[in-house]
Tab-separated table of C-alpha atoms in Angstrom:
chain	number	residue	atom	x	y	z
A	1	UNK	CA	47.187	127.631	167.572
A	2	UNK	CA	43.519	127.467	166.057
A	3	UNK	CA	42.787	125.098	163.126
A	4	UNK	CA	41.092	125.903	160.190
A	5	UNK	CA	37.850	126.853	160.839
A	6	UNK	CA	34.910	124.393	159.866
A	7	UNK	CA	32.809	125.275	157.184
A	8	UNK	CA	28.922	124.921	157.983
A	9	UNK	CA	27.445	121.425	158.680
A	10	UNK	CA	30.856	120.252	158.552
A	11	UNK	CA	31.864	116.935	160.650
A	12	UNK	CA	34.801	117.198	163.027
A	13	UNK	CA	34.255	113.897	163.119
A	14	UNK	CA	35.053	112.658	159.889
A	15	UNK	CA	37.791	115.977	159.308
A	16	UNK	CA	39.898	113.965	161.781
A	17	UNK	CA	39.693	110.682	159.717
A	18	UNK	CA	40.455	112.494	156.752
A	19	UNK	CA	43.921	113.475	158.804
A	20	UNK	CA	44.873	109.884	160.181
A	21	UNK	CA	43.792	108.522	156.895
A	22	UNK	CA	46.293	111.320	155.146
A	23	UNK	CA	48.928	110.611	158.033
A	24	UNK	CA	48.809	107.241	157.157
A	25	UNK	CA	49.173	107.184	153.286
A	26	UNK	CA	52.030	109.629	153.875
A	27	UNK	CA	53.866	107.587	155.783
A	28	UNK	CA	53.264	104.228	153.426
A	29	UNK	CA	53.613	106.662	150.180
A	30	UNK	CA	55.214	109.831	151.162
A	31	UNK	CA	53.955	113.321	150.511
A	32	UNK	CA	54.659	113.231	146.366
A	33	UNK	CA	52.977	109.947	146.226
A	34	UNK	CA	49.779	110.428	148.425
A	35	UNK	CA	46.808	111.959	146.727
A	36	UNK	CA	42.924	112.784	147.696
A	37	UNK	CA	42.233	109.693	145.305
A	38	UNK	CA	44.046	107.169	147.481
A	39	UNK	CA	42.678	109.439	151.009
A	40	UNK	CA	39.429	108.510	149.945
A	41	UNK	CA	39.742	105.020	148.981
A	42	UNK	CA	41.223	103.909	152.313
A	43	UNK	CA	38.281	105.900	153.990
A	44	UNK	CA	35.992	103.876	151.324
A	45	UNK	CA	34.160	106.769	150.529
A	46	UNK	CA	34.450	109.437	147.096
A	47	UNK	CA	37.044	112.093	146.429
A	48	UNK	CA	34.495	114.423	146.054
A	49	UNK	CA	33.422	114.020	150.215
A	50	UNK	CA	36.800	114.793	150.798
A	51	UNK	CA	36.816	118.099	148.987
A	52	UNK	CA	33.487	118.588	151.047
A	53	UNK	CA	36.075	118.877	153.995
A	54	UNK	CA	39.639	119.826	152.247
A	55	UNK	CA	39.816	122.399	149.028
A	56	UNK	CA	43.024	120.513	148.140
A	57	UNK	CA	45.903	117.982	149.154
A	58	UNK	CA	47.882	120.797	149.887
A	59	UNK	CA	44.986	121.952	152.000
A	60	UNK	CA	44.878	118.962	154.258
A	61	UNK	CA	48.923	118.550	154.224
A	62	UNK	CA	48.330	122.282	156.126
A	63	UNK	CA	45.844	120.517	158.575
A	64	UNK	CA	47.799	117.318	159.124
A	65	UNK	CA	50.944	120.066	160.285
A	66	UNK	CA	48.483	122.574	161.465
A	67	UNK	CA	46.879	119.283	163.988
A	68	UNK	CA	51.278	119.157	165.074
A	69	UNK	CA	51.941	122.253	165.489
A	70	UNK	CA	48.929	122.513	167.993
A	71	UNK	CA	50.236	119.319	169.724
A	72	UNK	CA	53.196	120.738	170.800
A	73	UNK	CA	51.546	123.856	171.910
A	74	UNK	CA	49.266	121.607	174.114
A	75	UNK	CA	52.821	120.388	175.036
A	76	UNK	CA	54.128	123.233	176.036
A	77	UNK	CA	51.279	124.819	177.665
A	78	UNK	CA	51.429	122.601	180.537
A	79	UNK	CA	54.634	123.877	181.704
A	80	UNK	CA	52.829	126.939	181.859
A	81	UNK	CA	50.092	125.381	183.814
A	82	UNK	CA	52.242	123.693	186.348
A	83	UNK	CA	53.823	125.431	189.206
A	84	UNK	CA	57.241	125.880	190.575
A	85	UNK	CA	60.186	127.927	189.445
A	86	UNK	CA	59.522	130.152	186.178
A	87	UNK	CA	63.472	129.014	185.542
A	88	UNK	CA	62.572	125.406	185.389
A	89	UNK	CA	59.710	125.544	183.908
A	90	UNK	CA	61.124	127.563	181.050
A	91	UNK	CA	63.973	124.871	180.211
A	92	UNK	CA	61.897	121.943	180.746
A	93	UNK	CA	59.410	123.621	178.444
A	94	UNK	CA	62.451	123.909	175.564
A	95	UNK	CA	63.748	120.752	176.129
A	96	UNK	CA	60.332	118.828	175.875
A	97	UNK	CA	59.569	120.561	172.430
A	98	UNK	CA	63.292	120.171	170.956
A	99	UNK	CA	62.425	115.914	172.094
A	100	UNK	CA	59.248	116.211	170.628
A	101	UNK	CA	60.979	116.921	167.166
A	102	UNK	CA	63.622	114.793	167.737
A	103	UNK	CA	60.905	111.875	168.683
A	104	UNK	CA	59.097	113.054	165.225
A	105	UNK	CA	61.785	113.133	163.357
A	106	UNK	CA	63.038	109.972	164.569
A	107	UNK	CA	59.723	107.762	164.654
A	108	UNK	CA	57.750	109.969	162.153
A	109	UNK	CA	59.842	110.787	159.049
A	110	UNK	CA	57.491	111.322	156.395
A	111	UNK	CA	55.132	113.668	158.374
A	112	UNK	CA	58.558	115.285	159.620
A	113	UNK	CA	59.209	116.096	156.232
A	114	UNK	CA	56.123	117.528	155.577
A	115	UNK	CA	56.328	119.263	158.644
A	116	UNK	CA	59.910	120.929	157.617
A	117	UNK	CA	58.428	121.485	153.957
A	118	UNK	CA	55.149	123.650	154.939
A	119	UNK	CA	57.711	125.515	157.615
A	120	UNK	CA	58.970	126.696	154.634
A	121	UNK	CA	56.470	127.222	151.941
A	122	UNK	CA	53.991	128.561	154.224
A	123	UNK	CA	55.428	131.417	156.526
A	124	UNK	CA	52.151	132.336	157.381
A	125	UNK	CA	51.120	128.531	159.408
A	126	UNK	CA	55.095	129.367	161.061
A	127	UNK	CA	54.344	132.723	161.877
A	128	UNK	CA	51.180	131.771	164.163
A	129	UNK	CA	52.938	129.331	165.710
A	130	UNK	CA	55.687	131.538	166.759
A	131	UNK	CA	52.852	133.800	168.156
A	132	UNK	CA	51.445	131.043	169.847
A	133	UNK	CA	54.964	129.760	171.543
A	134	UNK	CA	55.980	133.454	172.692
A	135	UNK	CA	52.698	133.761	174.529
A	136	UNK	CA	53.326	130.713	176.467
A	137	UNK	CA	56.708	131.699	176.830
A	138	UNK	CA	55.384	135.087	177.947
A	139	UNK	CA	53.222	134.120	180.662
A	140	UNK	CA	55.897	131.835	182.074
A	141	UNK	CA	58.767	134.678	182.514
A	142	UNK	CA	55.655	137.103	183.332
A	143	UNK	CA	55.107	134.536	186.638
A	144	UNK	CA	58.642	134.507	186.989
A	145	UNK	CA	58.515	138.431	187.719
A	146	UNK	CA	55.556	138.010	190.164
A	147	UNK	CA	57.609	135.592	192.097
A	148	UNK	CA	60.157	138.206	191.978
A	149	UNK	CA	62.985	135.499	190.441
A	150	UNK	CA	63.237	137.997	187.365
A	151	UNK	CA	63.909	141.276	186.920
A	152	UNK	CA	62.366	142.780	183.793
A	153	UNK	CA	60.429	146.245	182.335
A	154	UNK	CA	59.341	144.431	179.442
A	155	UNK	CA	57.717	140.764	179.336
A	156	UNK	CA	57.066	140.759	176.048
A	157	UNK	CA	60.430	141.824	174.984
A	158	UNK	CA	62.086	139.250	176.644
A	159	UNK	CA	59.539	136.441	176.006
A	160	UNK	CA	60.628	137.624	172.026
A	161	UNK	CA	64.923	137.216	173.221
A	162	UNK	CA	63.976	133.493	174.959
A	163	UNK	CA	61.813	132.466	171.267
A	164	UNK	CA	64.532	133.644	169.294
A	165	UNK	CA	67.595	131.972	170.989
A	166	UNK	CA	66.016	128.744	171.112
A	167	UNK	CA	64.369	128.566	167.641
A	168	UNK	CA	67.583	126.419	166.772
A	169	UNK	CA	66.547	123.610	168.919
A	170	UNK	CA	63.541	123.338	167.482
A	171	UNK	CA	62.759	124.697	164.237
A	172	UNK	CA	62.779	121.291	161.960
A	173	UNK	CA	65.452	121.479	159.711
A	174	UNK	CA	67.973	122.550	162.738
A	175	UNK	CA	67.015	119.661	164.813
A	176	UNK	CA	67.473	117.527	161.534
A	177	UNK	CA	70.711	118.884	161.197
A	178	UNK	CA	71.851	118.543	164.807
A	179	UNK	CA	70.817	114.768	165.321
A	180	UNK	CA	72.589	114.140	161.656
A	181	UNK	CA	75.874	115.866	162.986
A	182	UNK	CA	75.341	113.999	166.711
A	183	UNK	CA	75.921	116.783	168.169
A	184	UNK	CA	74.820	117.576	172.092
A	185	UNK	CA	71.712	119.631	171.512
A	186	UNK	CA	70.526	119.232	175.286
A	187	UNK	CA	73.514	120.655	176.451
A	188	UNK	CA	73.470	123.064	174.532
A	189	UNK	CA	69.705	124.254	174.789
A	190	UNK	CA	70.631	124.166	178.388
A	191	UNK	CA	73.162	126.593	178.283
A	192	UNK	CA	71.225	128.971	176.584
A	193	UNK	CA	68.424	129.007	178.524
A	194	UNK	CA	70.734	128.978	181.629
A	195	UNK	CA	72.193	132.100	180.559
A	196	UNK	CA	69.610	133.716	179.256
A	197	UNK	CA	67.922	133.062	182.865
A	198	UNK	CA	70.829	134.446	184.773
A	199	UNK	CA	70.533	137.628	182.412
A	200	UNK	CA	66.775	137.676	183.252
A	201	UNK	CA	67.760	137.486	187.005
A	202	UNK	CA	70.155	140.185	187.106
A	203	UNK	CA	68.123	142.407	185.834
A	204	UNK	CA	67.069	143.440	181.940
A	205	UNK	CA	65.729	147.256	180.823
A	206	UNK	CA	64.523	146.226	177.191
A	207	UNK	CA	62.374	149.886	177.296
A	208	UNK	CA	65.890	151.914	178.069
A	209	UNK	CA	67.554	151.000	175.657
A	210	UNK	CA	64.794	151.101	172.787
A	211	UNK	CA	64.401	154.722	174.137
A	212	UNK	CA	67.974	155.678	173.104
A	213	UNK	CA	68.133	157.326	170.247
């Protein structure tokens, strides 16, 4: 997933100090407490270079989630990378993102938060994210039909089946949730991605039956 887009004569530099700075006052202050003020003070420099970089707090909140959203795409994008069995790859892949949050949630709370908060204010940052995962989830089922392991008509429907099953293990406030209630969320993404692999195997005609009717 892309980040916001410089602006002309813009450092990328200094953008990324702005972040750790911000990461780091929210995790001292939390998100209601931290402000561009107090950014800029620990960077010793003005509010008003900050807003050179950032329109708003809420504008680098969407930058500090934006910057952890695209580290678990890097995340995931290596089981894509790697190669062996599109099955394994494909579980490893949802079980490394589902510890990722859990690892965030766990180690990272206040940036969690924030994470879980802009999930839901801001369906737009979600929504490109999604895009983002399916692709990679795409092109690892799509190799999976090359090495004849699956057998499917439509890549991107089923790439859209895998995202949607497992968006309980790791959309934020499910995996918040799930470690609260203790419950056995490996297992479980296991399962799912078992089954929906053995389905995948079989055989799956996703453009028959959207052609009934």
């Amino acid at each position: 997933m892309a980040m916001p887009s410089l602006t002309a004569g813009e450092d990328p530099t200094f953008r990324g100090q702005i972040l750790e700075a911000a990461r780091a006052q929210l995790r001292r202050f939390g998100a209601a407490k931290t402000n561009v003020v107090d950014i800029a003070r620990a960077l010793g420099t003005s509010h008003t270079t900050i807003y050179r970089h950032f329109r708003s707090k809420a504008d680098i909140f969407d930058a500090v989630v934006a910057e952890a959203m695209r580290d678990e795409e890097e995340a995931a994008r290596r089981f894509v990378q790697v190669d062996g069995p599109a099955a394994e790859r494909l579980e490893a892949m949802v079980l490394a993102l589902h510890a990722r949050k859990r690892e965030r949630f766990a180690g990272d709370p206040e940036v969690y938060q924030l994470y879980r908060r802009i999930v839901e204010e801001r369906p737009d940052i979600i929504a490109a994210y999604a895009r983002a995962m399916t692709t990679l989830i795409a092109e690892i089922i799509a190799d999976g039909v090359k090495r004849q392991e699956f057998k499917l008509d439509d890549v991107a429907a089923a790439a859209g089946v895998v995202r949607d099953a497992v968006t309980v293990f790791v959309h934020p406030a499910h995996v918040e949730a799930a470690v609260k209630a203790g419950l056995p969320v490996e297992a479980m993404a296991k399962n799912v991605i078992r089954s929906l692999v053995a389905a995948f195997s079989t055989g799956m005609q996703y453009r028959q039956a959207g052609a009934e009717g």
